[in-house]
Amino acid sequence: MQPDDIRSEFKNIISQCKTFDDLEGARVHLLGKKSALLNLFRSIQWLQIDEKKKLGRELNLLKNEIEFLLESTRSKLDSEARDKALSEKIDVSLPGVKYELGSIHPISQTAFEILDILDTLGFESVHGPEIEHDFYNFESLNISQNHPAREMQDTFYIAPNIVLRTQTSPVQIRAMLALKNPPFRIACFGKVYRRDQDITHSPMFHQIEVLHVNKNISFSDLKGTVTLIMKRLFSNKVQIRLRSSFFPFTEPSAEVDISCIFCNQSGCRLCGETGWIEILGCGLVHPKVLKRININPETYTGFAIGIGVERIAMLRFQIPDIRLFFENDLRFLSQF
Ligand code: DAH
């Protein structure tokens, strides 16, 4: 191909370009590594000096013309695209795209509300792992290898000594070890696991653990704190009752009942005609638990509370079956 052939061809090629892709194709064809023009540039080296100058000038001129036409065609395509976009009409009367709004799960709602109450009392929210060492989940909480209390919390073992935590109580130990020096005032919300299922038990459920360790903490601090949480959560009229109980990591231990919020204590199906509803477990931290992590139980005492979040949510929203929380049925979830 001679320069004149290229000259007579390039305007035609570029003028046929309708899109940016076409234009890029034309650029590669006319100026790329395999183009006729570049071949001519390469052939210059074999010419006499005069010829070299002449052809060089001519080829550079040709290259400039091609580049100019490519560039002006690109601007033309640009402004055509802009005009087209500007002339598009939007029909504002068309129905919009609907975004479904989610809502906070009733378990989270309940937990956040309890944590908020605890926050106003100065309890800081902390977290611990769901896959836990036997030591934190049992041993350090005074539940030794053959302790019958393990039976009540038969769990999922991942490896010897590694379990899915059966309770949030191990976070008491983790928090005390991490914070080192009392006072400790922490709350932990999280998932726990047990081999258990019926309409009030699920193999995965949620607890909130509360721990307060300081000088001169007594049972009356525990009772006052529990009463306040229950009144804020249910109603100012709610009464609490403490029954003696047993947990290996607290001494003394208590089970807390609230006066039935459904029947005002006249007796109904929900309180089993007793007028009271069992709500949580608590107690004063066992001296052995403190001693094991080098906190002197002569100087420091504390209380701990374990709250089952599902139980509270079932009472507050009057939900009859725990499984409803975890079936992800929108007919259920969209009510909250
Ligand atoms: N961890 C106990 C359970 O899962 C609940 C509990 C009871 C926690 C008493 C406490 C407590 O902190 O003091 O059954």
XYZ file of C-alpha atoms and ligand atoms in Angstrom:
350
model
C 0.000 0.000 0.000
C 1.179 3.486 -0.858
C 0.470 6.689 1.111
C -2.126 7.696 -1.468
C -3.985 4.419 -1.017
C -4.124 5.028 2.729
C -5.222 8.605 2.179
C -8.088 7.579 -0.069
C -9.170 4.848 2.372
C -9.011 6.334 5.888
C -11.763 8.960 5.597
C -14.130 6.296 4.399
C -13.268 3.927 7.258
C -13.619 6.564 9.968
C -16.813 8.034 8.572
C -18.494 4.638 8.881
C -17.851 4.455 12.659
C -21.070 4.629 14.638
C -19.842 3.654 18.115
C -16.770 4.116 20.311
C -15.913 0.449 19.706
C -16.024 0.976 15.915
C -13.738 3.965 16.352
C -11.249 1.994 18.421
C -11.281 -0.727 15.721
C -10.524 1.921 13.073
C -7.684 3.364 15.166
C -6.050 -0.051 15.508
C -6.493 -0.736 11.784
C -5.069 2.627 10.680
C -2.359 3.343 13.280
C -1.775 0.037 15.106
C 1.321 -2.191 14.987
C 0.056 -4.100 11.959
C -1.203 -1.048 10.035
C -0.089 -0.243 6.486
C 1.071 3.160 7.731
C 3.449 1.669 10.277
C 4.779 -0.674 7.600
C 5.618 2.310 5.436
C 7.331 4.000 8.399
C 9.419 0.846 8.842
C 10.421 0.855 5.142
C 11.960 4.320 5.431
C 15.246 2.909 6.707
C 16.027 1.338 3.315
C 15.749 4.608 1.354
C 18.220 7.227 0.238
C 18.486 10.265 2.474
C 16.397 12.526 0.157
C 13.736 9.924 -0.279
C 13.756 9.359 3.474
C 12.998 13.024 4.159
C 10.261 13.188 1.582
C 8.465 10.033 2.590
C 8.941 10.789 6.298
C 7.277 14.184 5.911
C 4.438 12.721 3.911
C 3.809 9.875 6.370
C 3.849 12.190 9.406
C 1.363 14.464 7.698
C -0.856 11.503 6.930
C -0.613 10.261 10.511
C -1.640 13.708 11.824
C -4.631 13.808 9.477
C -5.776 10.366 10.635
C -5.348 11.286 14.306
C -7.220 14.528 13.798
C -10.145 12.810 12.111
C -10.269 10.083 14.804
C -10.304 12.720 17.530
C -12.975 14.872 15.947
C -15.144 11.811 15.303
C -14.745 10.837 18.968
C -15.974 14.290 20.080
C -18.884 13.993 17.683
C -19.904 10.610 19.149
C -19.490 12.073 22.655
C -21.823 14.952 22.052
C -24.349 12.729 20.274
C -24.409 10.406 23.314
C -24.878 13.388 25.644
C -27.696 14.823 23.520
C -29.389 11.452 23.480
C -29.176 11.117 27.294
C -30.524 14.649 27.758
C -33.434 14.088 25.458
C -34.592 10.958 27.326
C -37.874 11.586 29.042
C -38.589 10.365 32.576
C -42.178 9.502 33.352
C -42.486 10.639 36.945
C -45.934 9.087 37.206
C -44.567 5.520 36.812
C -44.715 3.463 40.013
C -41.289 3.351 41.710
C -39.158 0.360 42.661
C -40.326 -0.821 46.062
C -37.742 -1.574 48.735
C -38.886 -3.892 51.497
C -38.064 -2.507 54.925
C -36.756 -5.030 57.412
C -37.243 -4.874 61.153
C -35.200 -5.814 64.175
C -35.693 -9.443 65.241
C -37.789 -9.751 68.438
C -34.893 -11.504 70.218
C -32.537 -8.650 69.362
C -35.179 -6.067 70.298
C -35.612 -7.694 73.701
C -31.873 -8.075 74.276
C -31.107 -4.479 73.249
C -33.768 -3.245 75.615
C -32.276 -5.224 78.528
C -28.743 -4.059 77.617
C -30.019 -0.463 77.498
C -31.420 -0.787 81.012
C -28.127 -2.303 82.180
C -26.222 0.461 80.420
C -28.042 3.097 82.482
C -26.858 1.187 85.576
C -23.251 1.297 84.360
C -22.905 -2.271 83.019
C -20.597 -2.381 80.032
C -21.463 -4.705 77.154
C -18.778 -7.345 76.430
C -18.537 -10.458 74.232
C -17.013 -13.913 74.376
C -16.584 -16.801 71.918
C -19.379 -19.271 71.128
C -16.821 -22.067 70.723
C -15.423 -22.362 74.197
C -12.873 -24.308 76.223
C -14.194 -26.738 78.793
C -12.165 -24.724 81.307
C -14.155 -21.502 80.838
C -17.539 -23.127 80.260
C -17.313 -25.563 83.189
C -14.113 -25.912 85.265
C -13.556 -22.286 86.147
C -17.237 -21.983 87.072
C -16.822 -24.672 89.694
C -18.379 -27.395 87.516
C -15.750 -30.130 87.620
C -15.469 -33.073 85.238
C -17.987 -35.340 86.923
C -20.249 -32.698 88.408
C -23.943 -33.563 87.940
C -24.591 -29.963 86.814
C -22.941 -30.906 83.508
C -25.801 -33.304 82.920
C -28.316 -30.435 82.834
C -26.289 -28.705 80.156
C -25.424 -31.641 77.914
C -23.756 -29.920 75.040
C -22.177 -30.246 71.629
C -18.529 -31.227 71.857
C -16.336 -30.125 68.968
C -13.224 -31.842 70.263
C -12.258 -33.173 73.678
C -12.406 -30.082 75.923
C -13.851 -27.815 73.222
C -17.595 -27.177 73.393
C -20.265 -24.925 71.983
C -20.800 -22.846 75.111
C -23.852 -23.922 77.093
C -24.170 -20.605 78.896
C -22.828 -17.049 78.763
C -21.329 -17.497 82.254
C -17.816 -18.264 80.846
C -17.717 -14.626 79.752
C -17.689 -13.698 83.464
C -14.310 -15.421 83.762
C -12.955 -14.079 80.470
C -13.993 -10.525 81.363
C -12.493 -10.677 84.874
C -9.209 -12.063 83.535
C -9.059 -9.384 80.844
C -10.020 -6.440 83.060
C -7.739 -7.708 85.890
C -8.752 -5.401 88.745
C -12.249 -4.932 90.231
C -14.655 -3.221 90.117
C -16.169 -5.240 87.257
C -19.565 -4.332 85.915
C -20.271 -6.179 82.676
C -23.159 -7.542 80.607
C -22.829 -10.097 77.829
C -25.507 -10.928 75.246
C -24.957 -13.960 73.054
C -25.927 -17.328 71.660
C -25.639 -20.517 73.702
C -26.176 -24.169 72.747
C -27.690 -27.219 74.420
C -28.970 -30.594 73.323
C -32.554 -29.714 74.054
C -35.672 -29.058 72.027
C -39.412 -28.677 72.551
C -41.852 -25.762 72.424
C -39.924 -23.851 75.092
C -36.379 -25.104 74.360
C -34.250 -24.665 71.276
C -30.755 -26.169 70.698
C -29.546 -22.610 70.132
C -30.858 -19.783 72.273
C -29.742 -16.497 73.788
C -28.679 -15.368 77.225
C -27.597 -12.170 78.877
C -25.030 -12.551 81.604
C -24.667 -9.813 84.192
C -21.738 -9.555 86.610
C -20.894 -6.999 89.238
C -17.827 -7.451 91.464
C -16.665 -4.817 93.910
C -16.016 -4.235 97.605
C -19.119 -4.653 99.776
C -21.471 -6.099 97.200
C -24.281 -7.865 99.013
C -27.434 -9.806 98.277
C -29.481 -6.613 98.598
C -27.536 -5.099 95.638
C -28.517 -8.155 93.613
C -32.158 -7.956 94.644
C -32.329 -4.219 93.953
C -30.753 -4.618 90.507
C -33.037 -7.508 89.492
C -36.139 -5.646 90.737
C -35.194 -2.559 88.769
C -34.527 -4.503 85.549
C -37.879 -6.327 85.820
C -39.866 -3.169 86.585
C -38.329 -1.312 83.642
C -38.838 -4.287 81.354
C -42.395 -5.244 82.278
C -44.113 -2.644 84.442
C -43.617 -0.676 87.598
C -46.277 -2.793 89.250
C -44.399 -6.052 88.822
C -43.399 -7.838 92.044
C -40.418 -10.156 92.329
C -39.965 -13.263 94.437
C -36.685 -15.027 95.134
C -36.570 -18.768 95.646
C -33.541 -20.558 96.945
C -31.789 -22.502 94.181
C -28.451 -24.002 93.207
C -25.810 -23.016 90.677
C -22.237 -24.258 91.155
C -20.760 -20.798 90.550
C -22.956 -18.817 92.949
C -23.539 -19.092 96.689
C -26.227 -18.397 97.744
C -28.149 -18.904 94.516
C -31.687 -17.894 93.679
C -34.351 -18.330 91.078
C -36.351 -15.162 90.436
C -40.093 -15.184 89.725
C -42.151 -12.177 88.681
C -45.799 -11.685 89.547
C -47.865 -12.862 86.572
C -48.217 -9.994 84.116
C -51.181 -11.634 82.380
C -53.609 -12.317 85.231
C -52.455 -9.952 87.961
C -51.838 -12.990 90.123
C -55.393 -14.300 90.004
C -54.052 -17.435 88.285
C -54.028 -18.245 84.569
C -52.758 -20.817 82.088
C -49.509 -18.890 81.485
C -48.477 -18.883 85.140
C -49.775 -22.405 85.701
C -52.426 -20.982 88.074
C -49.696 -19.976 90.550
C -49.640 -16.211 89.989
C -45.834 -16.317 89.506
C -43.634 -16.780 86.447
C -40.056 -18.046 86.702
C -37.798 -15.588 84.930
C -34.066 -15.936 85.685
C -31.267 -17.368 87.803
C -28.828 -15.405 89.921
C -26.648 -15.424 93.017
C -23.566 -14.120 94.755
C -20.384 -15.131 92.952
C -18.940 -18.242 94.644
C -15.686 -17.446 96.516
C -14.040 -20.426 94.762
C -14.691 -18.809 91.364
C -13.007 -15.580 92.451
C -10.106 -17.387 94.127
C -9.393 -19.491 91.026
C -8.664 -16.337 89.048
C -6.708 -14.692 91.864
C -9.276 -12.267 93.175
C -9.365 -12.224 96.948
C -12.903 -13.156 98.066
C -12.210 -11.616 101.477
C -11.872 -8.208 99.844
C -14.233 -8.512 96.915
C -17.703 -9.939 96.525
C -20.097 -9.865 93.598
C -23.372 -10.928 92.099
C -24.213 -12.581 88.798
C -27.457 -12.872 86.848
C -28.320 -15.148 83.905
C -31.255 -14.052 81.776
C -32.846 -16.227 79.070
C -33.734 -13.785 76.305
C -36.250 -16.073 74.518
C -38.171 -16.548 77.747
C -38.515 -12.788 78.254
C -39.429 -12.196 74.593
C -42.046 -14.988 74.700
C -43.652 -13.374 77.720
C -43.538 -9.828 76.398
C -44.906 -10.656 72.942
C -47.029 -13.622 74.121
C -45.366 -16.073 71.756
C -46.404 -19.674 72.479
C -43.639 -21.594 70.643
C -39.896 -20.828 70.750
C -39.366 -22.304 67.272
C -41.227 -19.365 65.704
C -38.189 -17.176 66.442
C -35.903 -19.216 64.225
C -38.046 -20.332 61.292
C -37.519 -17.059 59.415
C -41.174 -16.909 58.409
C -41.927 -13.360 57.273
C -45.557 -13.665 58.393
C -44.168 -13.946 61.930
C -41.184 -11.596 61.678
C -43.018 -8.718 59.992
C -45.208 -8.316 63.070
C -42.330 -6.796 65.041
N -25.655 -19.993 83.528
C -26.910 -20.384 84.105
C -27.652 -21.308 83.139
O -27.433 -21.228 81.984
C -27.758 -19.188 84.399
C -27.222 -18.382 85.513
C -27.640 -18.654 86.790
C -26.287 -17.403 85.303
C -27.172 -17.934 87.863
C -25.783 -16.682 86.367
C -26.241 -16.978 87.645
O -24.888 -15.705 86.205
O -25.754 -16.246 88.680
O -28.438 -22.095 83.585
